[in-house]
Short mmCIF file of C-alpha atoms in Angstrom, two decimals:
data_model
loop_
_atom_site.label_atom_id
_atom_site.label_comp_id
_atom_site.label_asym_id
_atom_site.label_seq_id
_atom_site.Cartn_x
_atom_site.Cartn_y
_atom_site.Cartn_z
CA MET A 19 5.69 97.12 84.39
CA ALA A 20 4.77 98.55 87.79
CA LEU A 21 1.56 96.84 88.72
CA ALA A 22 0.56 99.47 91.23
CA SER A 23 0.57 102.19 88.57
CA THR A 24 -1.49 100.24 86.06
CA THR A 25 -5.07 101.44 85.69
CA ARG A 26 -6.10 99.13 82.86
CA LEU A 27 -4.73 95.61 82.54
CA GLY A 28 -5.19 93.28 79.59
CA GLY A 29 -7.96 95.32 78.05
CA TRP A 30 -10.45 94.52 80.81
CA ALA A 31 -12.81 97.16 82.16
CA PRO A 32 -15.03 96.44 85.22
CA GLU A 33 -18.27 96.93 83.31
CA THR A 34 -17.46 94.33 80.63
CA GLY A 35 -19.75 91.29 80.45
CA HIS A 36 -21.33 89.22 83.19
CA ARG A 37 -18.41 87.00 84.15
CA THR A 38 -17.41 86.03 87.65
CA LEU A 39 -14.60 88.02 89.23
CA ALA A 40 -12.22 85.08 88.80
CA GLU A 41 -13.07 84.91 85.08
CA LYS A 42 -12.55 88.68 84.71
CA ALA A 43 -9.18 88.42 86.45
CA PHE A 44 -8.20 85.48 84.26
CA VAL A 45 -9.08 87.37 81.05
CA ALA A 46 -7.24 90.51 82.17
CA LEU A 47 -4.05 88.70 83.15
CA HIS A 48 -4.21 86.26 80.25
CA ASP A 49 -4.44 89.06 77.67
CA ALA A 50 -1.70 91.09 79.36
CA ILE A 51 0.66 88.11 79.29
CA VAL A 52 -0.08 87.13 75.69
CA ARG A 53 0.31 90.72 74.49
CA GLY A 54 3.58 91.14 76.36
CA GLU A 55 2.30 93.77 78.78
CA LEU A 56 3.38 91.43 81.56
CA GLN A 57 6.90 90.31 80.73
CA PRO A 58 8.39 86.79 81.05
CA GLY A 59 9.68 86.29 84.57
CA GLU A 60 7.69 89.21 86.00
CA ARG A 61 6.39 88.61 89.49
CA LEU A 62 2.62 88.64 90.04
CA PRO A 63 1.99 89.70 93.66
CA ILE A 64 -1.59 88.84 94.55
CA GLU A 65 -2.19 91.91 96.70
CA GLU A 66 -0.92 94.29 94.01
CA LEU A 67 -2.98 92.59 91.31
CA ALA A 68 -6.04 92.83 93.55
CA ASP A 69 -5.48 96.58 93.89
CA VAL A 70 -5.00 97.05 90.14
CA LEU A 71 -8.09 95.04 89.24
CA ASP A 72 -10.14 96.39 92.12
CA MET A 73 -11.13 93.03 93.59
CA SER A 74 -10.27 90.82 96.54
CA PRO A 75 -7.28 88.42 96.49
CA MET A 76 -9.48 85.30 96.23
CA PRO A 77 -10.45 85.65 92.52
CA ILE A 78 -6.84 86.60 91.73
CA ARG A 79 -5.61 83.33 93.26
CA GLU A 80 -8.15 81.37 91.22
CA ALA A 81 -7.12 83.20 88.03
CA LEU A 82 -3.44 82.48 88.70
CA ARG A 83 -4.22 78.79 89.22
CA ARG A 84 -5.96 78.69 85.84
CA LEU A 85 -3.09 80.53 84.17
CA ASP A 86 -0.68 78.04 85.71
CA ALA A 87 -2.77 75.20 84.23
CA VAL A 88 -2.42 76.62 80.69
CA GLY A 89 1.30 77.30 81.07
CA LEU A 90 1.31 81.09 81.15
CA VAL A 91 2.14 81.41 84.86
CA GLU A 92 4.34 79.34 87.15
CA ASN A 93 4.30 79.19 90.92
CA VAL A 94 7.78 79.35 92.46
CA PRO A 95 7.99 77.91 96.00
CA HIS A 96 8.36 80.63 98.65
CA ARG A 97 8.38 83.34 95.96
CA GLY A 98 4.85 83.29 94.56
CA ALA A 99 3.58 83.42 90.99
CA ARG A 100 5.40 84.85 88.01
CA VAL A 101 4.94 84.94 84.25
CA THR A 102 6.47 81.83 82.69
CA GLU A 103 9.95 82.41 81.27
CA LEU A 104 10.66 81.98 77.57
CA SER A 105 13.33 79.50 76.48
CA LEU A 106 14.39 77.49 73.45
CA GLU A 107 13.50 74.29 75.29
CA ASP A 108 9.98 75.53 76.01
CA LEU A 109 9.64 76.81 72.44
CA ARG A 110 10.48 73.33 71.17
CA ASP A 111 7.98 71.73 73.55
CA VAL A 112 5.20 74.12 72.51
CA TYR A 113 5.74 73.60 68.79
CA GLU A 114 6.20 69.86 69.13
CA ALA A 115 2.73 69.70 70.68
CA ARG A 116 1.32 72.06 68.02
CA LEU A 117 2.78 69.88 65.29
CA ALA A 118 0.97 66.89 66.76
CA LEU A 119 -2.40 68.63 66.98
CA GLU A 120 -2.85 71.33 64.35
CA PRO A 121 -1.93 69.28 61.26
CA LEU A 122 -4.34 66.61 62.53
CA ALA A 123 -7.08 69.23 62.89
CA VAL A 124 -6.56 70.62 59.40
CA GLN A 125 -6.46 67.08 57.98
CA HIS A 126 -9.90 66.37 59.46
CA ALA A 127 -11.07 69.80 58.27
CA ALA A 128 -10.06 69.01 54.69
CA GLU A 129 -12.06 65.79 54.87
CA ARG A 130 -15.19 67.62 56.02
CA PHE A 131 -14.88 71.04 54.33
CA ASP A 132 -18.14 72.29 52.80
CA ALA A 133 -19.16 75.40 50.88
CA GLU A 134 -19.79 77.43 54.06
CA ASP A 135 -16.38 76.50 55.45
CA ALA A 136 -14.74 77.51 52.17
CA ALA A 137 -16.54 80.87 52.11
CA ARG A 138 -15.60 81.53 55.73
CA GLY A 139 -11.99 80.59 55.06
CA ARG A 140 -11.74 82.92 52.06
CA GLU A 141 -13.33 85.73 54.09
CA ARG A 142 -10.91 85.28 56.98
CA LEU A 143 -7.92 85.03 54.65
CA ALA A 144 -8.97 88.23 52.86
CA ALA A 145 -9.20 89.99 56.23
CA LEU A 146 -5.74 88.72 57.16
CA ASN A 147 -4.27 89.86 53.84
CA LYS A 148 -5.99 93.24 53.91
CA PRO A 149 -3.39 95.96 53.28
CA GLY A 150 -2.91 98.89 55.60
CA ASP A 151 -1.29 99.73 58.89
CA ARG A 152 -2.51 97.49 61.67
CA GLY A 153 -1.28 96.97 65.18
CA GLY A 154 0.22 93.71 66.35
CA SER A 155 -2.87 92.66 68.28
CA GLU A 156 -5.15 93.28 65.27
CA THR A 157 -2.92 91.28 62.96
CA TRP A 158 -2.71 88.45 65.49
CA ALA A 159 -6.51 88.46 65.84
CA ALA A 160 -6.92 88.14 62.05
CA HIS A 161 -4.28 85.41 61.90
CA THR A 162 -5.95 83.54 64.74
CA ALA A 163 -9.39 83.87 63.13
CA PHE A 164 -8.10 82.38 59.87
CA HIS A 165 -6.38 79.38 61.43
CA PHE A 166 -9.21 78.59 63.82
CA CYS A 167 -11.89 78.75 61.13
CA LEU A 168 -10.00 75.80 59.60
CA TYR A 169 -9.56 73.94 62.89
CA GLU A 170 -13.22 74.44 63.78
CA ALA A 171 -14.19 72.73 60.52
CA ALA A 172 -12.58 69.55 61.88
CA GLY A 173 -15.61 69.19 64.17
CA SER A 174 -13.57 68.29 67.27
CA ASP A 175 -14.10 70.26 70.46
CA TRP A 176 -11.21 68.43 72.12
CA LEU A 177 -8.73 69.42 69.47
CA LEU A 178 -9.77 73.05 69.86
CA ARG A 179 -9.43 72.87 73.65
CA LEU A 180 -5.91 71.48 73.33
CA ILE A 181 -4.76 73.77 70.54
CA ARG A 182 -5.81 77.11 72.05
CA PRO A 183 -3.39 77.33 75.02
CA LEU A 184 -0.49 76.16 72.84
CA TRP A 185 -1.38 78.76 70.22
CA GLU A 186 -1.40 81.50 72.85
CA SER A 187 1.89 80.38 74.37
CA SER A 188 3.58 80.45 70.98
CA GLU A 189 2.21 83.96 70.36
CA ARG A 190 4.27 85.12 73.35
CA TYR A 191 7.39 83.96 71.53
CA ARG A 192 6.37 85.74 68.34
CA LEU A 193 6.01 89.00 70.25
CA ALA A 194 9.12 88.63 72.40
CA ALA A 195 11.35 87.34 69.59
CA PRO A 196 9.87 88.61 66.31
CA SER A 197 11.10 86.81 63.22
CA LYS A 198 11.75 88.39 59.83
CA ARG A 199 9.58 86.65 57.30
CA LYS A 200 8.37 87.83 53.93
CA LEU A 201 4.69 88.73 53.91
CA SER A 202 4.31 87.19 50.44
CA MET A 203 5.66 83.86 51.72
CA ARG A 204 3.18 83.77 54.62
CA ARG A 205 0.32 84.62 52.29
CA GLU A 206 1.26 81.87 49.86
CA GLU A 207 1.44 79.32 52.67
CA HIS A 208 -1.98 80.29 53.98
CA GLU A 209 -3.44 80.16 50.49
CA ARG A 210 -2.04 76.67 49.88
CA ILE A 211 -3.45 75.40 53.18
CA LEU A 212 -6.90 76.80 52.42
CA ARG A 213 -6.81 75.48 48.85
CA ALA A 214 -5.99 71.98 50.12
CA CYS A 215 -9.00 72.16 52.44
CA THR A 216 -11.40 73.42 49.80
CA ASP A 217 -10.13 70.77 47.33
CA HIS A 218 -10.54 68.02 49.96
CA GLN A 219 -6.85 67.11 49.97
CA PRO A 220 -6.27 66.13 53.64
CA ASP A 221 -2.71 64.83 53.17
CA VAL A 222 -1.70 68.01 51.36
CA ALA A 223 -3.35 70.23 53.98
CA ARG A 224 -1.62 68.36 56.80
CA ALA A 225 1.82 68.62 55.17
CA GLU A 226 1.40 72.28 54.22
CA LEU A 227 0.41 73.25 57.76
CA HIS A 228 3.23 71.16 59.25
CA ASN A 229 5.76 73.05 57.14
CA HIS A 230 4.08 76.38 57.91
CA LEU A 231 4.57 75.76 61.63
CA THR A 232 8.12 74.42 61.33
CA ARG A 233 9.24 77.50 59.39
CA THR A 234 7.83 79.81 62.04
CA ALA A 235 9.32 77.81 64.93
CA SER A 236 12.77 77.77 63.35
CA LEU A 237 12.70 81.49 62.55
CA VAL A 238 11.77 82.35 66.13
CA ALA A 239 14.43 79.95 67.45
CA ARG A 240 17.07 81.62 65.29
CA SER A 241 16.03 85.05 66.57
CA MET A 242 16.64 83.67 70.09
CA GLY A 243 20.13 82.48 69.19
CA GLY A 244 19.24 78.86 68.40
CA GLY A 245 18.97 76.82 65.23
CA ASP A 246 16.27 75.10 63.24
CA LEU A 247 14.02 73.01 65.48
CA PHE A 248 12.13 70.71 63.09
CA GLU A 249 12.48 69.27 59.62
CA PRO A 250 9.88 70.03 56.94
CA VAL A 251 7.97 67.16 55.36
CA GLU A 252 7.40 66.42 51.71
CA VAL A 253 4.09 67.76 50.44
CA PRO A 254 2.18 65.15 48.41
CA LYS A 255 1.17 66.10 44.91
CA PRO A 256 -2.49 67.16 44.90
CA ARG A 257 -4.87 64.67 43.35
CA ARG A 258 -6.66 65.79 40.25
CA ARG A 259 -10.13 67.11 40.99
CA ARG A 260 -12.94 65.19 39.42
CA GLY A 261 -15.11 66.84 36.83
#
């Protein structure tokens, strides 16, 4: 992408919100990277970005520092900033961290799930499963909304802070190396995860989500020329519900 010819980057328009310039630059660049508008390895010249976003270089530098902190940008000595490259090694690192955090979050969610959480989960899942032609960003938004309504039910701000950048980094892999996966299989996995939460089965929810993530990671790895990255775990048999 030629930065100088870009008039709208990452969906940000100057009149949006009341953020600082550094926050606006961060959102614009962040969204462009996650959506694939800025490609892995693409250089991010500060002066050109400042022209595109119609601001001074200072907020651009701050935005690039923040993007570096969440792993979306890397600073190469004597060459400046560029979008972080994709690799099988990085894919493994990202999913290894996700496998440590997200199953823990859904386990805590299943322990705490109440009627409001269940209703919200069913609503988000219905939106995700809604038939019709939708763009990649809309589908990703619905997918994100479903997963995070479960993670939010865990009641841990720290887990959410740690999960979000990993989630976004893995989305870059899904866009750059799309995997072929049956829609019915994904739906069934999501339904089993939600059912385990609503039935207060934390061990089942944790195992189901672990396997959901490992399947996705391995499919993306295969599309990049690699092999399976992680082994699935055995899902415990659900306990009988009382009453």
